[in-house]
């Protein structure tokens, strides 16, 4: 009997297309002997579809054609099982397509990676891989994440977060405040997006205003941080949960611009051109393993694990570090709770195959579900349920009781 | 006229449905076994006999034109309503479930009724208004018998359905060859052991267990068909039995890889007749497991189990009592047991001086035995004792089994309401004795003990006398020997109260709590043995 794994991807996110790629890679990697993979695609209108055609990236070239070949579905919890049902239902026959044993979300960005999808699964009692609702939400908000990591005593860059509307109302006051806090250059980010979208650097007041306006067009809150000038970026992935973690190899992503851009990450940078897009994060240019001394690597791996646990992550997360080469300081830039391509290339470099990686993630999901179930248990005798006049309800009592 | 006929039909329907529902409910509670239903039924009075008499009188009057047709109809309507009121609202602890089987039964019953009515009409050449009510009265009088007959008629269909479901379940099991199947049986303690084992094994595995009271072949089949999925690595099957061959029947379906026998004792003696039959049946599990060269986990605290010798691998577990050398009798055992109102603490030991301390919220030495069983199996499946300790700590008491209820009112309740057996009942009152305060026992006595029932209840009375301060007995008949036993042991009669039913008993407990002086308290009430629905006493 195979385990039915629903791989959920897509969503109303700016990283929708990235997630299609990551999901296709994951679906190809999941062990077909142990698991039955069921692709579930979330359109940008939040409709769910399933169908075999969804596992091939090339079918996504024309979305309308693809959806014609698929079946629209919805999730339903019934008699202890989580079911995928056809919508609209046929006149005769069973609307149930299949039962799902575990969900495998491969989603990136707001509206999906931020706990929304996780909450959806929780409400259907469907175990799922990756971070839970809280870790997802925290991981999606750069400012809250910074506060959590700082609170856990982990090294992060200082930052200033404000409402976009504040910029428009009190522009000069804000610029003055920022200039008083940080030196130029500064980096400006929308607080809750991924894949470097909306992020830009500012080297003076004018470019700072431009940067804020860009970020503000994507998000209601903006985060400004000082820039590490003499910078080396190092990423490391962690697999596990609250009681067990293991780290991957470290990589050094390579920029073609000032910062690691969307183009760098997914389109292989200016040098590699077309055809690289289909590789997702796997196709980005990188130095793997990272060009850092062994003790720095150890420090990074340790910090990565601590960050993972501080955020209560689960499954695979990728932690991005900023190394200030001027004073040899290591800062945690951010944590990606569902990293692009699930960072499989980092794990393969550490001798963990993509197949085993997905297997671990699914087992972790089932383990978390077991632990969640172990916490719930309450039952009272039927006799006492009928017996409500005689003070058995304790302090809440019945009418007329005196204590 | 049409109005009166309508009224008549409505009142008849209301009355008939109440009676019909009750009969079907009783049949369902008796597992659709005609013999058991008959045993209950023969003691019931049928008011329908009186209806027939009145009905005949009224019909006679009407025939002699002493009543108008409308008045005649009205009088019958009244009779039906009166009978509805007489059939008291029936307190159900386990309500009627409208399964497909019940629906099939109703269909057969309706057809049978129609046939019978038509037959009677033809036989007596009845005219419509006057005599049909009389014939309906006859049908009603024999309603229970008709239910029985309907059940009998449906039996071959039900058997075929059950067979198909069983085949399907077995196919699903063979599609999961990696699944480890653990059978649990015993005269008592199997449900507790099952819950504990489930919690402990869940530390490292995806576990499925048969739910509460699904310990029959059809219950197991249903669990497999409705709950088993690809994620499960272990399947715990609780196996209940009332006759020889019951356990083998379940083992033939699931083919267990490992087994636990939690105890052998004098339970269900009404159907087993002798203790040797009990032993033979429980060991059907050992036979099934042995045929797969699997390991049996046996409770060596139990005398009967100690006396059996097996040639297949065995792990002996239990609680060391301090007088014998544990190494001679156990492979895994518990020592240093101490218990109180917050739970128990003990050490789990293995040969070679291995020992680890455990804490749990469960009460009573029997629960500790069950925990040792669980840890033994968990260790055999590769989970370390260290990983098990937090799980043992988190164990929640099983509902209705020495369950210390957390939200006390005037008194704290220890709910041990499920089918008490002599050993369990003794352990329960002993555990009650460890509490400091005013200790009250509430019990209707033990059932299904065959011919030893009276003497065992008397013995129970004697034990209760040692550990309780007040005894409330529910229902006079079964409680009588308990009272005798208690008095014989020197218990004072003024501290015994015989209640009509459970609600009356709890009312008395509340009175006691109200009258309690602060230095006498706190008050603990042990609810021992449930009231099976079909044995409520007047």
Tab-separated table of C-alpha atoms in Angstrom, chain A residues 1-4 79-81 101-102 243 363 366-367 369-371 373-375 377 379-384 386-387 389-395 401-403, chain B residues 93 172 175-176 195 199 202-206 225-231 233 394 396-397 399-400 403 405 407-411 413 415 502-503 506-507 510:
chain	number	residue	atom	x	y	z
A	1	UNK	CA	0.000	0.000	0.000
A	2	UNK	CA	1.653	3.237	-1.115
A	3	UNK	CA	1.509	6.455	0.832
A	4	UNK	CA	-0.513	9.065	-1.073
A	79	UNK	CA	-14.633	10.159	8.421
A	80	UNK	CA	-11.055	10.642	9.500
A	81	UNK	CA	-9.657	10.867	5.991
A	101	UNK	CA	-2.125	10.722	3.499
A	102	UNK	CA	0.315	13.621	3.557
A	243	UNK	CA	14.895	17.584	18.179
A	363	UNK	CA	8.673	10.942	7.536
A	366	UNK	CA	4.189	12.010	9.766
A	367	UNK	CA	6.198	12.208	12.975
A	369	UNK	CA	1.393	14.590	13.094
A	370	UNK	CA	1.858	11.707	15.545
A	371	UNK	CA	3.201	14.057	18.180
A	373	UNK	CA	-2.137	13.578	18.085
A	374	UNK	CA	-0.449	12.498	21.317
A	375	UNK	CA	-1.332	15.832	22.875
A	377	UNK	CA	-7.054	13.276	24.642
A	379	UNK	CA	-13.135	12.043	27.520
A	380	UNK	CA	-15.638	12.148	30.267
A	381	UNK	CA	-17.995	9.463	31.465
A	382	UNK	CA	-21.412	9.573	29.883
A	383	UNK	CA	-23.036	9.293	33.308
A	384	UNK	CA	-21.622	12.575	34.423
A	386	UNK	CA	-26.214	13.814	32.157
A	387	UNK	CA	-25.626	14.819	35.683
A	389	UNK	CA	-27.541	19.551	38.805
A	390	UNK	CA	-25.173	18.324	41.407
A	391	UNK	CA	-22.048	20.426	41.292
A	392	UNK	CA	-20.008	18.002	39.246
A	393	UNK	CA	-19.004	20.845	36.955
A	394	UNK	CA	-16.840	22.291	39.682
A	395	UNK	CA	-16.498	25.988	40.170
A	401	UNK	CA	-24.889	26.721	44.175
A	402	UNK	CA	-22.998	28.354	46.979
A	403	UNK	CA	-19.362	27.817	47.834
B	93	UNK	CA	-26.189	5.132	27.510
B	172	UNK	CA	-5.716	-4.836	2.032
B	175	UNK	CA	-1.046	-5.220	0.079
B	176	UNK	CA	0.916	-4.039	3.098
B	195	UNK	CA	-3.769	2.383	24.548
B	199	UNK	CA	1.293	5.788	22.813
B	202	UNK	CA	4.042	6.207	18.392
B	203	UNK	CA	7.315	7.587	19.674
B	204	UNK	CA	8.964	5.974	16.674
B	205	UNK	CA	6.300	4.609	14.349
B	206	UNK	CA	3.012	5.328	12.613
B	225	UNK	CA	-11.286	-1.050	5.626
B	226	UNK	CA	-11.924	2.400	7.029
B	227	UNK	CA	-8.730	3.418	8.750
B	228	UNK	CA	-5.709	1.540	7.420
B	229	UNK	CA	-3.579	3.520	4.986
B	230	UNK	CA	-0.105	3.427	3.461
B	231	UNK	CA	1.548	5.393	6.245
B	233	UNK	CA	3.861	0.719	10.060
B	394	UNK	CA	2.402	11.761	29.258
B	396	UNK	CA	-3.449	9.672	29.883
B	397	UNK	CA	-5.696	7.345	31.823
B	399	UNK	CA	-11.608	6.627	29.966
B	400	UNK	CA	-13.604	4.495	32.385
B	403	UNK	CA	-9.526	7.167	35.503
B	405	UNK	CA	-11.200	12.670	36.638
B	407	UNK	CA	-12.298	18.411	37.215
B	408	UNK	CA	-13.707	17.535	40.601
B	409	UNK	CA	-16.814	19.017	42.079
B	410	UNK	CA	-17.448	18.341	45.728
B	411	UNK	CA	-15.640	15.055	45.403
B	413	UNK	CA	-14.170	10.696	40.985
B	415	UNK	CA	-14.057	6.265	37.063
B	502	UNK	CA	-27.001	5.333	38.927
B	503	UNK	CA	-28.594	8.769	39.143
B	506	UNK	CA	-24.790	9.912	42.503
B	507	UNK	CA	-27.417	11.985	44.272
B	510	UNK	CA	-23.613	14.390	46.623
